[in-house]
Tab-separated table of C-alpha atoms in Angstrom:
chain	number	residue	atom	x	y	z
A	180	MET	CA	8.972	-16.159	3.104
A	181	ALA	CA	12.832	-15.754	2.535
A	182	PHE	CA	14.591	-12.097	2.131
A	183	TYR	CA	18.948	-12.356	0.898
A	184	PRO	CA	21.095	-10.453	2.599
A	185	ASP	CA	22.252	-8.448	-0.965
A	186	GLU	CA	18.621	-8.649	-3.313
A	187	ARG	CA	17.372	-5.975	-4.716
A	188	ILE	CA	14.412	-4.670	-3.062
A	189	ALA	CA	11.469	-2.195	-4.803
A	190	MET	CA	8.090	-1.815	-3.016
A	191	PHE	CA	5.461	-0.897	-4.654
A	192	ILE	CA	2.051	0.035	-2.866
A	193	ASP	CA	-1.612	0.768	-4.114
A	194	GLY	CA	-2.164	3.985	-1.931
A	195	SER	CA	-5.957	3.151	-1.520
A	196	ASN	CA	-5.595	-0.816	-1.670
A	197	LEU	CA	-3.232	-0.606	1.096
A	198	TYR	CA	-5.483	1.922	2.941
A	199	SER	CA	-8.509	0.249	3.078
A	200	SER	CA	-6.634	-3.424	3.623
A	201	GLY	CA	-6.105	-2.280	6.823
A	202	LYS	CA	-9.283	-0.167	7.698
A	203	THR	CA	-10.830	-4.123	7.506
A	204	LEU	CA	-8.321	-5.436	9.356
A	205	ASP	CA	-8.712	-2.477	12.076
A	206	PHE	CA	-5.544	-0.843	12.336
A	207	ASP	CA	-3.329	1.286	10.688
A	208	ILE	CA	-0.110	1.363	8.733
A	209	ASP	CA	3.058	2.912	10.318
A	210	TYR	CA	4.625	4.311	7.196
A	211	LYS	CA	8.040	4.303	8.674
A	212	LYS	CA	7.753	1.172	10.621
A	213	LEU	CA	6.659	-0.366	7.080
A	214	LEU	CA	10.535	1.137	5.416
A	215	ASP	CA	12.454	0.251	8.158
A	216	LEU	CA	11.140	-3.397	8.194
A	217	PHE	CA	11.940	-3.608	4.669
A	218	LYS	CA	15.665	-1.699	4.178
A	219	ASN	CA	16.893	-4.429	7.642
A	220	LYS	CA	15.363	-7.809	4.562
A	221	GLY	CA	18.353	-5.966	1.928
A	222	ARG	CA	18.924	-3.631	-0.060
A	223	LEU	CA	15.828	-1.944	-0.930
A	224	ILE	CA	16.396	0.090	-3.555
A	225	GLN	CA	12.778	2.100	-4.157
A	226	ALA	CA	9.553	2.659	-2.142
A	227	LYS	CA	6.747	4.065	-4.182
A	228	TYR	CA	3.047	4.336	-3.224
A	229	TYR	CA	0.491	5.406	-5.631
A	230	THR	CA	-2.510	7.100	-4.884
A	231	ALA	CA	-5.053	9.277	-7.032
A	232	LEU	CA	-5.778	12.808	-5.624
A	233	LEU	CA	-9.151	14.966	-5.852
A	234	ASP	CA	-8.256	18.386	-7.208
A	235	HIS	CA	-11.482	20.479	-6.811
A	236	GLU	CA	-11.018	20.570	-2.925
A	237	ASP	CA	-9.511	22.735	-1.037
A	238	TYR	CA	-7.596	20.574	1.255
A	239	SER	CA	-7.637	16.546	0.946
A	240	PRO	CA	-7.328	14.284	4.139
A	241	ILE	CA	-4.538	12.227	2.474
A	242	ARG	CA	-2.372	15.355	1.592
A	243	PRO	CA	-0.700	15.260	5.129
A	244	LEU	CA	0.495	11.231	4.001
A	245	ILE	CA	1.560	11.891	1.075
A	246	ASP	CA	3.966	15.012	2.261
A	247	TRP	CA	5.095	13.092	4.987
A	248	LEU	CA	5.591	10.125	2.673
A	249	ASP	CA	7.659	12.057	-0.158
A	250	TYR	CA	9.637	13.615	2.999
A	251	ASN	CA	10.784	10.120	4.292
A	252	GLY	CA	12.081	7.691	1.636
A	253	PHE	CA	8.906	6.890	-0.444
A	254	HIS	CA	8.440	8.143	-3.387
A	255	VAL	CA	5.349	9.100	-4.138
A	256	ILE	CA	3.430	9.275	-7.663
A	257	THR	CA	-0.378	10.821	-7.630
A	258	LYS	CA	-3.180	11.757	-10.265
A	259	PRO	CA	-5.888	13.214	-9.651
A	260	ALA	CA	-8.612	11.478	-8.998
A	261	LYS	CA	-11.932	12.084	-12.062
A	262	SER	CA	-15.612	12.635	-10.689
A	263	TYR	CA	-18.265	10.788	-13.085
A	264	THR	CA	-22.030	10.061	-12.804
A	265	ASP	CA	-22.752	6.185	-12.922
A	266	ARG	CA	-25.651	5.401	-14.368
A	267	ASP	CA	-28.436	5.123	-11.897
A	268	GLY	CA	-27.564	9.035	-11.800
A	269	ARG	CA	-24.905	9.180	-8.700
A	270	ASN	CA	-21.291	11.145	-8.056
A	271	ARG	CA	-18.477	8.784	-8.193
A	272	VAL	CA	-14.785	8.854	-7.942
A	273	LYS	CA	-12.146	7.241	-9.840
A	274	GLY	CA	-8.640	7.096	-9.019
A	275	ASN	CA	-7.043	3.535	-10.779
A	276	MET	CA	-3.648	4.179	-10.250
A	277	ASP	CA	-2.411	0.156	-12.612
A	278	ILE	CA	-0.974	1.367	-15.319
A	279	GLU	CA	1.478	3.761	-13.510
A	280	MET	CA	2.205	0.837	-11.263
A	281	THR	CA	1.988	-1.426	-14.390
A	282	ILE	CA	4.912	0.571	-15.657
A	283	ASP	CA	7.476	1.345	-12.685
A	284	MET	CA	7.652	-2.044	-12.411
A	285	LEU	CA	7.904	-3.756	-15.389
A	286	ASN	CA	10.827	-0.734	-15.972
A	287	ILE	CA	12.961	-1.558	-13.157
A	288	ALA	CA	12.702	-5.317	-13.141
A	289	PRO	CA	16.167	-4.906	-14.454
A	290	HIS	CA	17.398	-3.667	-12.118
A	291	VAL	CA	15.936	-5.485	-8.913
A	292	ASP	CA	15.814	-9.085	-7.558
A	293	HIS	CA	13.394	-8.906	-5.586
A	294	ILE	CA	9.236	-6.551	-6.025
A	295	LEU	CA	7.080	-6.273	-2.866
A	296	LEU	CA	3.368	-5.096	-4.005
A	297	PHE	CA	1.017	-4.703	-1.831
A	298	THR	CA	-2.221	-4.611	-3.855
A	299	GLY	CA	-4.850	-7.632	-3.602
A	300	ASP	CA	-5.985	-6.527	-7.107
A	301	GLY	CA	-6.409	-9.582	-8.818
A	302	ASP	CA	-5.586	-7.051	-12.118
A	303	PHE	CA	-1.470	-7.009	-10.497
A	304	LYS	CA	-1.321	-11.111	-11.945
A	305	ALA	CA	-0.704	-9.950	-15.770
A	306	VAL	CA	2.396	-7.481	-14.880
A	307	VAL	CA	3.407	-10.020	-12.062
A	308	GLU	CA	4.060	-12.870	-14.976
A	309	ALA	CA	5.900	-10.668	-16.936
A	310	VAL	CA	8.474	-9.999	-13.810
A	311	GLN	CA	8.685	-13.297	-12.689
A	312	SER	CA	10.114	-13.629	-16.868
A	313	LYS	CA	12.922	-11.676	-16.401
A	314	GLY	CA	14.215	-13.390	-13.210
A	315	VAL	CA	12.127	-10.721	-10.300
A	316	ARG	CA	10.675	-12.933	-6.877
A	317	VAL	CA	7.215	-10.878	-6.041
A	318	SER	CA	5.569	-11.533	-2.829
A	319	VAL	CA	2.356	-9.913	-2.826
A	320	ILE	CA	1.046	-8.489	0.528
A	321	SER	CA	-2.766	-7.966	0.929
A	322	THR	CA	-4.732	-10.223	3.505
A	323	LEU	CA	-6.853	-13.048	2.673
A	324	LYS	CA	-7.967	-12.525	6.571
A	325	SER	CA	-10.227	-9.851	6.188
A	326	ARG	CA	-13.999	-10.279	5.055
A	327	PRO	CA	-14.194	-10.004	2.460
A	328	ALA	CA	-11.164	-11.014	1.603
A	329	MET	CA	-9.176	-8.917	-0.506
A	330	LEU	CA	-6.712	-10.289	-2.072
A	331	ALA	CA	-7.534	-12.210	-5.319
A	332	ASP	CA	-6.623	-15.531	-6.030
A	333	GLU	CA	-5.329	-15.452	-9.287
A	334	LEU	CA	-2.444	-12.708	-7.873
A	335	ARG	CA	-1.924	-15.121	-4.599
A	336	ARG	CA	-1.263	-17.860	-7.757
A	337	GLN	CA	0.826	-16.144	-10.003
A	338	ALA	CA	2.798	-14.854	-7.001
A	339	ASN	CA	6.055	-16.231	-5.467
A	340	ASP	CA	5.164	-15.383	-2.109
A	341	PHE	CA	2.299	-14.227	-0.265
A	342	ILE	CA	2.660	-11.959	2.830
A	343	GLU	CA	-0.591	-11.956	5.398
A	344	LEU	CA	-0.824	-8.154	6.806
A	345	ALA	CA	-2.782	-8.809	9.039
A	346	ASP	CA	0.077	-11.018	10.176
A	347	MET	CA	2.408	-7.946	10.403
A	348	GLY	CA	0.198	-5.926	12.567
A	349	LYS	CA	2.435	-6.122	15.508
A	350	ILE	CA	5.365	-5.049	13.663
A	351	ILE	CA	3.664	-2.165	11.244
A	352	GLY	CA	0.680	-1.415	12.930
A	353	ARG	CA	0.294	2.298	14.841
A	354	PRO	CA	-0.507	2.319	18.414
A	355	LYS	CA	-4.458	2.551	18.726
A	356	ARG	CA	-5.410	6.017	20.778
A	357	ASP	CA	-8.062	5.625	23.343
A	358	TYR	CA	-10.220	8.181	23.150
A	359	SER	CA	-12.669	7.259	25.163
A	360	THR	CA	-10.075	7.993	28.488
A	361	GLU	CA	-8.819	11.412	26.729
A	362	ASP	CA	-12.725	12.986	26.469
A	363	GLU	CA	-13.354	11.522	29.848
A	364	GLN	CA	-9.768	12.844	30.979
A	365	GLU	CA	-10.810	16.480	29.536
A	366	TYR	CA	-13.985	16.065	31.063
A	367	GLU	CA	-12.500	15.918	35.080
A	368	ASP	CA	-10.285	18.762	34.397
A	369	GLY	CA	-12.285	20.722	32.601
C-alpha cells in the first residue's frame, strides 16, 4: 500500500461496520492511534465517523466514544436510529448511514487524492467507482480474516487497494485488560 507525503487524505468510517469487524477479530480500536497512523501517512484533510444513535434511550453506550471522537480530531455524523417491527413481530433497529457517507465522499473528491473507506459494505462500490473517475484513489479497510468475511467481494475488487484490518490490530488495537487478574487481586485485598 503506497502513501505519499504530500497526498491529501480523507477518512470515512462506517462506525457500526468497523466496530463489528474489530469485535469479530477480537480487538478494540484505539481511535487516537488510528488517527495518528494516517496523519503520518500524508496530509489528513478530514476524518469522519458515521453512526446512528437510539434517540429514546436515556443513556447510549456509544455516547462516550462519540464525545471523545468529536473532541479529538474526528468529525462525527450521527442520525437517529429507527425502530420498527419486522414481519415476524420482532422489534428491530435500523440506522444506515450509507447516503450520508456517499454524499460526503462525492463532495470531498475534488479536494483529496486518497480516500480511506472503513467498511466492507458492497453498497459502496458505486460511490468508490464515482470518486475514482474523478482521479481519487480509494483504499478499503475491512477484513477477510473473520468468519464470515466482513468485506464484500465487489467492493474489494473496485477499490484501488485493500488494507486488512486484522493486520492492523497490533498498530491500532487497544491492549486487552486482564479482568481475571484484577478480580483475583480485589478478592485477595478485600
